[in-house]
Amino acid sequence: GSPRRTMMLIVATVPPVLLISQVCFMISAGMFNPTWWRLHACNLCEYLGLVYALRPNRFSGEVLFTLGIGGAAAALLFPNWYYCPAWSWPVLCGFTEHSLIITFIAMQMHARDFVPRLRDIWMPALFVGIYAPAAYAFNARFGTNFAFVTTPSPGSPLETMAGVFGIPGYIIPYTLTVFAIWTVMYVFWGAWMRRSRQKDAVH
């Protein structure tokens, strides 16, 4: 294939490989439990990134644009790896994986191989509509906190929301904030695209 496709496959493959390495590490250390199951929203985006690399499709692209970029950016700004030593393998993997999620979809957008469309916001909304309740039920059964719908992530704005609206009341502003951010992302991207086309037309 082309060098661009090769790079796309590499960037999409590294995150799942790092996930597997962490699972192997935890199993070998006898520490693997449901908390370490790779079921966070960003983990699902890593799987979708590989799916998209192998077979590009709009659904995966829209989820990666919204949940992938938004979730990965939030994770990098408010990392939830406080229970691991600063220079441990899980922490290094966490920063690398989330950075690559953003890099992967940014590559597709820069090359115009994928162009987000506001009218397709229902796709990530459907994804979250299925994932979030499933995560909540899973958390209740196994004592986990995937998607942070059971308790807020320490050190994140979700803690402030929980302080104001309580638990699980914070899920309402949490959800509204996510959709507001997605909308801003779509609007910003659309405005950037229009300016880009105008510049191309001038030149």
PDB file of C-alpha atoms in Angstrom, residues 9-202:
ATOM      1  CA  LEU A   9      -1.981   1.235  10.100  1.00  0.00           C
ATOM      2  CA  ILE A  10       1.047   1.724  12.343  1.00  0.00           C
ATOM      3  CA  VAL A  11      -0.556   4.559  14.325  1.00  0.00           C
ATOM      4  CA  ALA A  12      -3.779   2.536  14.666  1.00  0.00           C
ATOM      5  CA  THR A  13      -1.991  -0.661  15.704  1.00  0.00           C
ATOM      6  CA  VAL A  14       0.306   0.702  18.408  1.00  0.00           C
ATOM      7  CA  PRO A  15      -2.449   1.588  20.966  1.00  0.00           C
ATOM      8  CA  PRO A  16      -4.058  -1.909  21.004  1.00  0.00           C
ATOM      9  CA  VAL A  17      -0.589  -3.458  21.240  1.00  0.00           C
ATOM     10  CA  LEU A  18       0.163  -1.270  24.263  1.00  0.00           C
ATOM     11  CA  LEU A  19      -3.177  -2.307  25.773  1.00  0.00           C
ATOM     12  CA  ILE A  20      -2.254  -5.967  25.375  1.00  0.00           C
ATOM     13  CA  SER A  21       1.159  -5.335  26.924  1.00  0.00           C
ATOM     14  CA  GLN A  22      -0.482  -3.821  30.008  1.00  0.00           C
ATOM     15  CA  VAL A  23      -2.870  -6.738  30.355  1.00  0.00           C
ATOM     16  CA  CYS A  24       0.041  -9.185  30.125  1.00  0.00           C
ATOM     17  CA  PHE A  25       1.964  -7.157  32.710  1.00  0.00           C
ATOM     18  CA  MET A  26      -0.959  -7.143  35.151  1.00  0.00           C
ATOM     19  CA  ILE A  27      -1.620 -10.857  34.676  1.00  0.00           C
ATOM     20  CA  SER A  28       2.054 -11.691  35.276  1.00  0.00           C
ATOM     21  CA  ALA A  29       2.010  -9.532  38.428  1.00  0.00           C
ATOM     22  CA  GLY A  30      -1.183 -11.226  39.646  1.00  0.00           C
ATOM     23  CA  MET A  31      -2.982  -7.877  39.679  1.00  0.00           C
ATOM     24  CA  PHE A  32      -5.400  -8.315  36.791  1.00  0.00           C
ATOM     25  CA  ASN A  33      -9.006  -7.715  37.837  1.00  0.00           C
ATOM     26  CA  PRO A  34     -12.142  -6.124  36.277  1.00  0.00           C
ATOM     27  CA  THR A  35     -10.738  -2.632  36.937  1.00  0.00           C
ATOM     28  CA  TRP A  36      -8.009  -3.390  34.418  1.00  0.00           C
ATOM     29  CA  TRP A  37     -10.327  -4.671  31.735  1.00  0.00           C
ATOM     30  CA  ARG A  38      -9.786  -2.370  28.766  1.00  0.00           C
ATOM     31  CA  LEU A  39     -13.353  -1.087  28.524  1.00  0.00           C
ATOM     32  CA  HIS A  40     -13.006   2.667  28.981  1.00  0.00           C
ATOM     33  CA  ALA A  41     -14.421   4.867  26.223  1.00  0.00           C
ATOM     34  CA  CYS A  42     -10.923   5.696  24.995  1.00  0.00           C
ATOM     35  CA  ASN A  43     -10.091   1.989  24.860  1.00  0.00           C
ATOM     36  CA  LEU A  44     -13.093   1.447  22.610  1.00  0.00           C
ATOM     37  CA  CYS A  45     -11.848   4.300  20.433  1.00  0.00           C
ATOM     38  CA  GLU A  46      -8.514   2.508  20.132  1.00  0.00           C
ATOM     39  CA  TYR A  47     -10.334  -0.554  18.820  1.00  0.00           C
ATOM     40  CA  LEU A  48     -12.367   1.609  16.462  1.00  0.00           C
ATOM     41  CA  GLY A  49      -9.180   3.233  15.204  1.00  0.00           C
ATOM     42  CA  LEU A  50      -7.889  -0.163  14.127  1.00  0.00           C
ATOM     43  CA  VAL A  51     -11.250  -0.977  12.551  1.00  0.00           C
ATOM     44  CA  TYR A  52     -11.152   2.307  10.632  1.00  0.00           C
ATOM     45  CA  ALA A  53      -7.563   1.705   9.503  1.00  0.00           C
ATOM     46  CA  LEU A  54      -8.507  -1.699   8.124  1.00  0.00           C
ATOM     47  CA  ARG A  55     -11.833  -0.588   6.681  1.00  0.00           C
ATOM     48  CA  PRO A  56     -12.548   3.165   6.701  1.00  0.00           C
ATOM     49  CA  ASN A  57     -16.174   3.929   7.561  1.00  0.00           C
ATOM     50  CA  ARG A  58     -18.103   7.015   8.596  1.00  0.00           C
ATOM     51  CA  PHE A  59     -19.476   5.637  11.867  1.00  0.00           C
ATOM     52  CA  SER A  60     -16.036   4.892  13.288  1.00  0.00           C
ATOM     53  CA  GLY A  61     -14.744   8.199  11.965  1.00  0.00           C
ATOM     54  CA  GLU A  62     -17.469  10.251  13.641  1.00  0.00           C
ATOM     55  CA  VAL A  63     -17.007   8.442  16.960  1.00  0.00           C
ATOM     56  CA  LEU A  64     -13.249   8.961  16.761  1.00  0.00           C
ATOM     57  CA  PHE A  65     -13.700  12.656  15.949  1.00  0.00           C
ATOM     58  CA  THR A  66     -16.022  13.309  18.883  1.00  0.00           C
ATOM     59  CA  LEU A  67     -15.443  10.751  21.614  1.00  0.00           C
ATOM     60  CA  GLY A  68     -11.884   9.963  20.532  1.00  0.00           C
ATOM     61  CA  ILE A  69     -10.557  13.507  20.417  1.00  0.00           C
ATOM     62  CA  GLY A  70     -12.721  14.789  23.275  1.00  0.00           C
ATOM     63  CA  GLY A  71     -12.128  11.833  25.564  1.00  0.00           C
ATOM     64  CA  ALA A  72      -8.415  11.546  24.851  1.00  0.00           C
ATOM     65  CA  ALA A  73      -7.898  15.286  25.357  1.00  0.00           C
ATOM     66  CA  ALA A  74      -9.749  15.110  28.689  1.00  0.00           C
ATOM     67  CA  ALA A  75      -7.646  12.132  29.756  1.00  0.00           C
ATOM     68  CA  LEU A  76      -4.419  13.974  28.928  1.00  0.00           C
ATOM     69  CA  LEU A  77      -5.563  17.095  30.779  1.00  0.00           C
ATOM     70  CA  PHE A  78      -6.932  15.199  33.791  1.00  0.00           C
ATOM     71  CA  PRO A  79      -5.056  11.857  33.849  1.00  0.00           C
ATOM     72  CA  ASN A  80      -6.645   9.150  35.947  1.00  0.00           C
ATOM     73  CA  TRP A  81      -3.458   7.158  36.525  1.00  0.00           C
ATOM     74  CA  TYR A  82      -2.871   8.487  40.042  1.00  0.00           C
ATOM     75  CA  TYR A  83      -2.665   4.941  41.441  1.00  0.00           C
ATOM     76  CA  CYS A  84       0.454   4.140  39.382  1.00  0.00           C
ATOM     77  CA  PRO A  85       4.022   5.426  39.866  1.00  0.00           C
ATOM     78  CA  ALA A  86       4.772   8.392  37.589  1.00  0.00           C
ATOM     79  CA  TRP A  87       7.267   6.530  35.410  1.00  0.00           C
ATOM     80  CA  SER A  88       5.493   3.180  35.347  1.00  0.00           C
ATOM     81  CA  TRP A  89       4.579   1.333  32.164  1.00  0.00           C
ATOM     82  CA  PRO A  90       0.783   1.924  32.534  1.00  0.00           C
ATOM     83  CA  VAL A  91       1.335   5.693  32.833  1.00  0.00           C
ATOM     84  CA  LEU A  92       3.655   5.843  29.821  1.00  0.00           C
ATOM     85  CA  CYS A  93       1.176   3.728  27.848  1.00  0.00           C
ATOM     86  CA  GLY A  94      -1.701   5.949  28.936  1.00  0.00           C
ATOM     87  CA  PHE A  95      -0.135   9.144  27.638  1.00  0.00           C
ATOM     88  CA  THR A  96       1.072   7.455  24.446  1.00  0.00           C
ATOM     89  CA  GLU A  97      -2.230   5.771  23.648  1.00  0.00           C
ATOM     90  CA  HIS A  98      -4.368   8.872  24.177  1.00  0.00           C
ATOM     91  CA  SER A  99      -1.968  10.986  22.139  1.00  0.00           C
ATOM     92  CA  LEU A 100      -2.115   8.479  19.295  1.00  0.00           C
ATOM     93  CA  ILE A 101      -5.923   8.451  19.310  1.00  0.00           C
ATOM     94  CA  ILE A 102      -5.882  12.184  18.604  1.00  0.00           C
ATOM     95  CA  THR A 103      -3.034  11.814  16.120  1.00  0.00           C
ATOM     96  CA  PHE A 104      -4.818   9.071  14.194  1.00  0.00           C
ATOM     97  CA  ILE A 105      -8.071  10.922  13.513  1.00  0.00           C
ATOM     98  CA  ALA A 106      -6.196  14.210  12.993  1.00  0.00           C
ATOM     99  CA  MET A 107      -4.210  12.492  10.233  1.00  0.00           C
ATOM    100  CA  GLN A 108      -7.405  11.443   8.466  1.00  0.00           C
ATOM    101  CA  MET A 109      -8.883  14.917   8.753  1.00  0.00           C
ATOM    102  CA  HIS A 110      -5.729  16.689   7.611  1.00  0.00           C
ATOM    103  CA  ALA A 111      -5.574  14.482   4.524  1.00  0.00           C
ATOM    104  CA  ARG A 112      -9.334  15.041   3.980  1.00  0.00           C
ATOM    105  CA  ASP A 113      -9.774  11.264   3.978  1.00  0.00           C
ATOM    106  CA  PHE A 114     -12.394  11.870   6.644  1.00  0.00           C
ATOM    107  CA  VAL A 115     -14.487  15.021   6.946  1.00  0.00           C
ATOM    108  CA  PRO A 116     -16.729  15.266  10.067  1.00  0.00           C
ATOM    109  CA  ARG A 117     -20.357  16.245   9.439  1.00  0.00           C
ATOM    110  CA  LEU A 118     -22.582  17.832  12.067  1.00  0.00           C
ATOM    111  CA  ARG A 119     -25.625  16.031  10.677  1.00  0.00           C
ATOM    112  CA  ASP A 120     -23.938  12.760  11.631  1.00  0.00           C
ATOM    113  CA  ILE A 121     -23.598  13.635  15.315  1.00  0.00           C
ATOM    114  CA  TRP A 122     -26.287  11.013  15.905  1.00  0.00           C
ATOM    115  CA  MET A 123     -23.655   8.334  15.277  1.00  0.00           C
ATOM    116  CA  PRO A 124     -21.479   9.083  18.322  1.00  0.00           C
ATOM    117  CA  ALA A 125     -24.669   9.884  20.257  1.00  0.00           C
ATOM    118  CA  LEU A 126     -25.962   6.384  19.475  1.00  0.00           C
ATOM    119  CA  PHE A 127     -22.611   4.889  20.426  1.00  0.00           C
ATOM    120  CA  VAL A 128     -22.622   6.652  23.801  1.00  0.00           C
ATOM    121  CA  GLY A 129     -26.323   5.900  24.287  1.00  0.00           C
ATOM    122  CA  ILE A 130     -25.527   2.198  24.151  1.00  0.00           C
ATOM    123  CA  TYR A 131     -22.135   2.270  25.849  1.00  0.00           C
ATOM    124  CA  ALA A 132     -22.891   4.483  28.872  1.00  0.00           C
ATOM    125  CA  PRO A 133     -25.841   2.448  30.275  1.00  0.00           C
ATOM    126  CA  ALA A 134     -23.908  -0.764  29.630  1.00  0.00           C
ATOM    127  CA  ALA A 135     -20.904   0.681  31.475  1.00  0.00           C
ATOM    128  CA  TYR A 136     -23.127   1.760  34.377  1.00  0.00           C
ATOM    129  CA  ALA A 137     -24.563  -1.757  34.704  1.00  0.00           C
ATOM    130  CA  PHE A 138     -21.117  -3.318  34.399  1.00  0.00           C
ATOM    131  CA  ASN A 139     -19.750  -0.962  37.064  1.00  0.00           C
ATOM    132  CA  ALA A 140     -22.567  -1.895  39.433  1.00  0.00           C
ATOM    133  CA  ARG A 141     -21.838  -5.591  38.937  1.00  0.00           C
ATOM    134  CA  PHE A 142     -18.038  -5.542  39.131  1.00  0.00           C
ATOM    135  CA  GLY A 143     -17.245  -2.459  41.205  1.00  0.00           C
ATOM    136  CA  THR A 144     -15.530  -0.659  38.330  1.00  0.00           C
ATOM    137  CA  ASN A 145     -15.918   2.887  37.030  1.00  0.00           C
ATOM    138  CA  PHE A 146     -15.805   2.731  33.246  1.00  0.00           C
ATOM    139  CA  ALA A 147     -16.903   5.958  31.496  1.00  0.00           C
ATOM    140  CA  PHE A 148     -16.876   7.591  34.961  1.00  0.00           C
ATOM    141  CA  VAL A 149     -20.652   7.237  35.159  1.00  0.00           C
ATOM    142  CA  THR A 150     -20.573   5.710  38.652  1.00  0.00           C
ATOM    143  CA  THR A 151     -18.248   8.177  40.369  1.00  0.00           C
ATOM    144  CA  PRO A 152     -16.400  11.202  38.970  1.00  0.00           C
ATOM    145  CA  SER A 153     -12.775  10.905  37.921  1.00  0.00           C
ATOM    146  CA  PRO A 154     -10.575  12.367  40.702  1.00  0.00           C
ATOM    147  CA  GLY A 155      -9.131  15.772  39.862  1.00  0.00           C
ATOM    148  CA  SER A 156     -11.464  16.336  36.909  1.00  0.00           C
ATOM    149  CA  PRO A 157     -14.337  18.829  36.434  1.00  0.00           C
ATOM    150  CA  LEU A 158     -16.676  15.893  37.078  1.00  0.00           C
ATOM    151  CA  GLU A 159     -15.835  16.210  40.777  1.00  0.00           C
ATOM    152  CA  THR A 160     -17.134  19.784  40.753  1.00  0.00           C
ATOM    153  CA  MET A 161     -20.311  18.651  38.985  1.00  0.00           C
ATOM    154  CA  ALA A 162     -20.784  15.906  41.575  1.00  0.00           C
ATOM    155  CA  GLY A 163     -20.283  18.443  44.352  1.00  0.00           C
ATOM    156  CA  VAL A 164     -23.106  20.557  42.942  1.00  0.00           C
ATOM    157  CA  PHE A 165     -25.502  17.945  41.575  1.00  0.00           C
ATOM    158  CA  GLY A 166     -24.567  14.924  43.670  1.00  0.00           C
ATOM    159  CA  ILE A 167     -24.113  11.305  42.592  1.00  0.00           C
ATOM    160  CA  PRO A 168     -25.551  10.159  40.212  1.00  0.00           C
ATOM    161  CA  GLY A 169     -27.033  13.608  39.478  1.00  0.00           C
ATOM    162  CA  TYR A 170     -23.761  14.810  37.970  1.00  0.00           C
ATOM    163  CA  ILE A 171     -24.368  12.513  34.994  1.00  0.00           C
ATOM    164  CA  ILE A 172     -26.872  15.063  33.611  1.00  0.00           C
ATOM    165  CA  PRO A 173     -24.436  18.001  33.358  1.00  0.00           C
ATOM    166  CA  TYR A 174     -21.732  15.508  32.371  1.00  0.00           C
ATOM    167  CA  THR A 175     -23.813  14.396  29.384  1.00  0.00           C
ATOM    168  CA  LEU A 176     -24.845  17.931  28.426  1.00  0.00           C
ATOM    169  CA  THR A 177     -21.227  19.100  28.587  1.00  0.00           C
ATOM    170  CA  VAL A 178     -20.091  16.284  26.325  1.00  0.00           C
ATOM    171  CA  PHE A 179     -22.694  17.103  23.684  1.00  0.00           C
ATOM    172  CA  ALA A 180     -21.937  20.840  23.962  1.00  0.00           C
ATOM    173  CA  ILE A 181     -18.242  20.161  23.366  1.00  0.00           C
ATOM    174  CA  TRP A 182     -19.041  17.928  20.392  1.00  0.00           C
ATOM    175  CA  THR A 183     -21.235  20.641  18.874  1.00  0.00           C
ATOM    176  CA  VAL A 184     -18.485  23.244  19.284  1.00  0.00           C
ATOM    177  CA  MET A 185     -16.008  20.849  17.670  1.00  0.00           C
ATOM    178  CA  TYR A 186     -18.272  20.354  14.653  1.00  0.00           C
ATOM    179  CA  VAL A 187     -18.961  24.079  14.300  1.00  0.00           C
ATOM    180  CA  PHE A 188     -15.276  24.945  14.630  1.00  0.00           C
ATOM    181  CA  TRP A 189     -14.294  22.304  12.092  1.00  0.00           C
ATOM    182  CA  GLY A 190     -16.965  23.503   9.661  1.00  0.00           C
ATOM    183  CA  ALA A 191     -15.752  27.108   9.977  1.00  0.00           C
ATOM    184  CA  TRP A 192     -12.154  26.022   9.445  1.00  0.00           C
ATOM    185  CA  MET A 193     -13.148  24.052   6.344  1.00  0.00           C
ATOM    186  CA  ARG A 194     -14.985  27.039   4.880  1.00  0.00           C
ATOM    187  CA  ARG A 195     -11.973  29.304   5.404  1.00  0.00           C
ATOM    188  CA  SER A 196      -9.748  26.661   3.855  1.00  0.00           C
ATOM    189  CA  ARG A 197     -11.917  26.435   0.760  1.00  0.00           C
ATOM    190  CA  GLN A 198     -11.947  30.234   0.415  1.00  0.00           C
ATOM    191  CA  LYS A 199      -8.142  30.358   0.581  1.00  0.00           C
ATOM    192  CA  ASP A 200      -7.880  27.548  -1.995  1.00  0.00           C
ATOM    193  CA  ALA A 201     -10.262  29.429  -4.273  1.00  0.00           C
ATOM    194  CA  VAL A 202      -8.183  32.612  -3.999  1.00  0.00           C
TER     195      VAL A 202
END
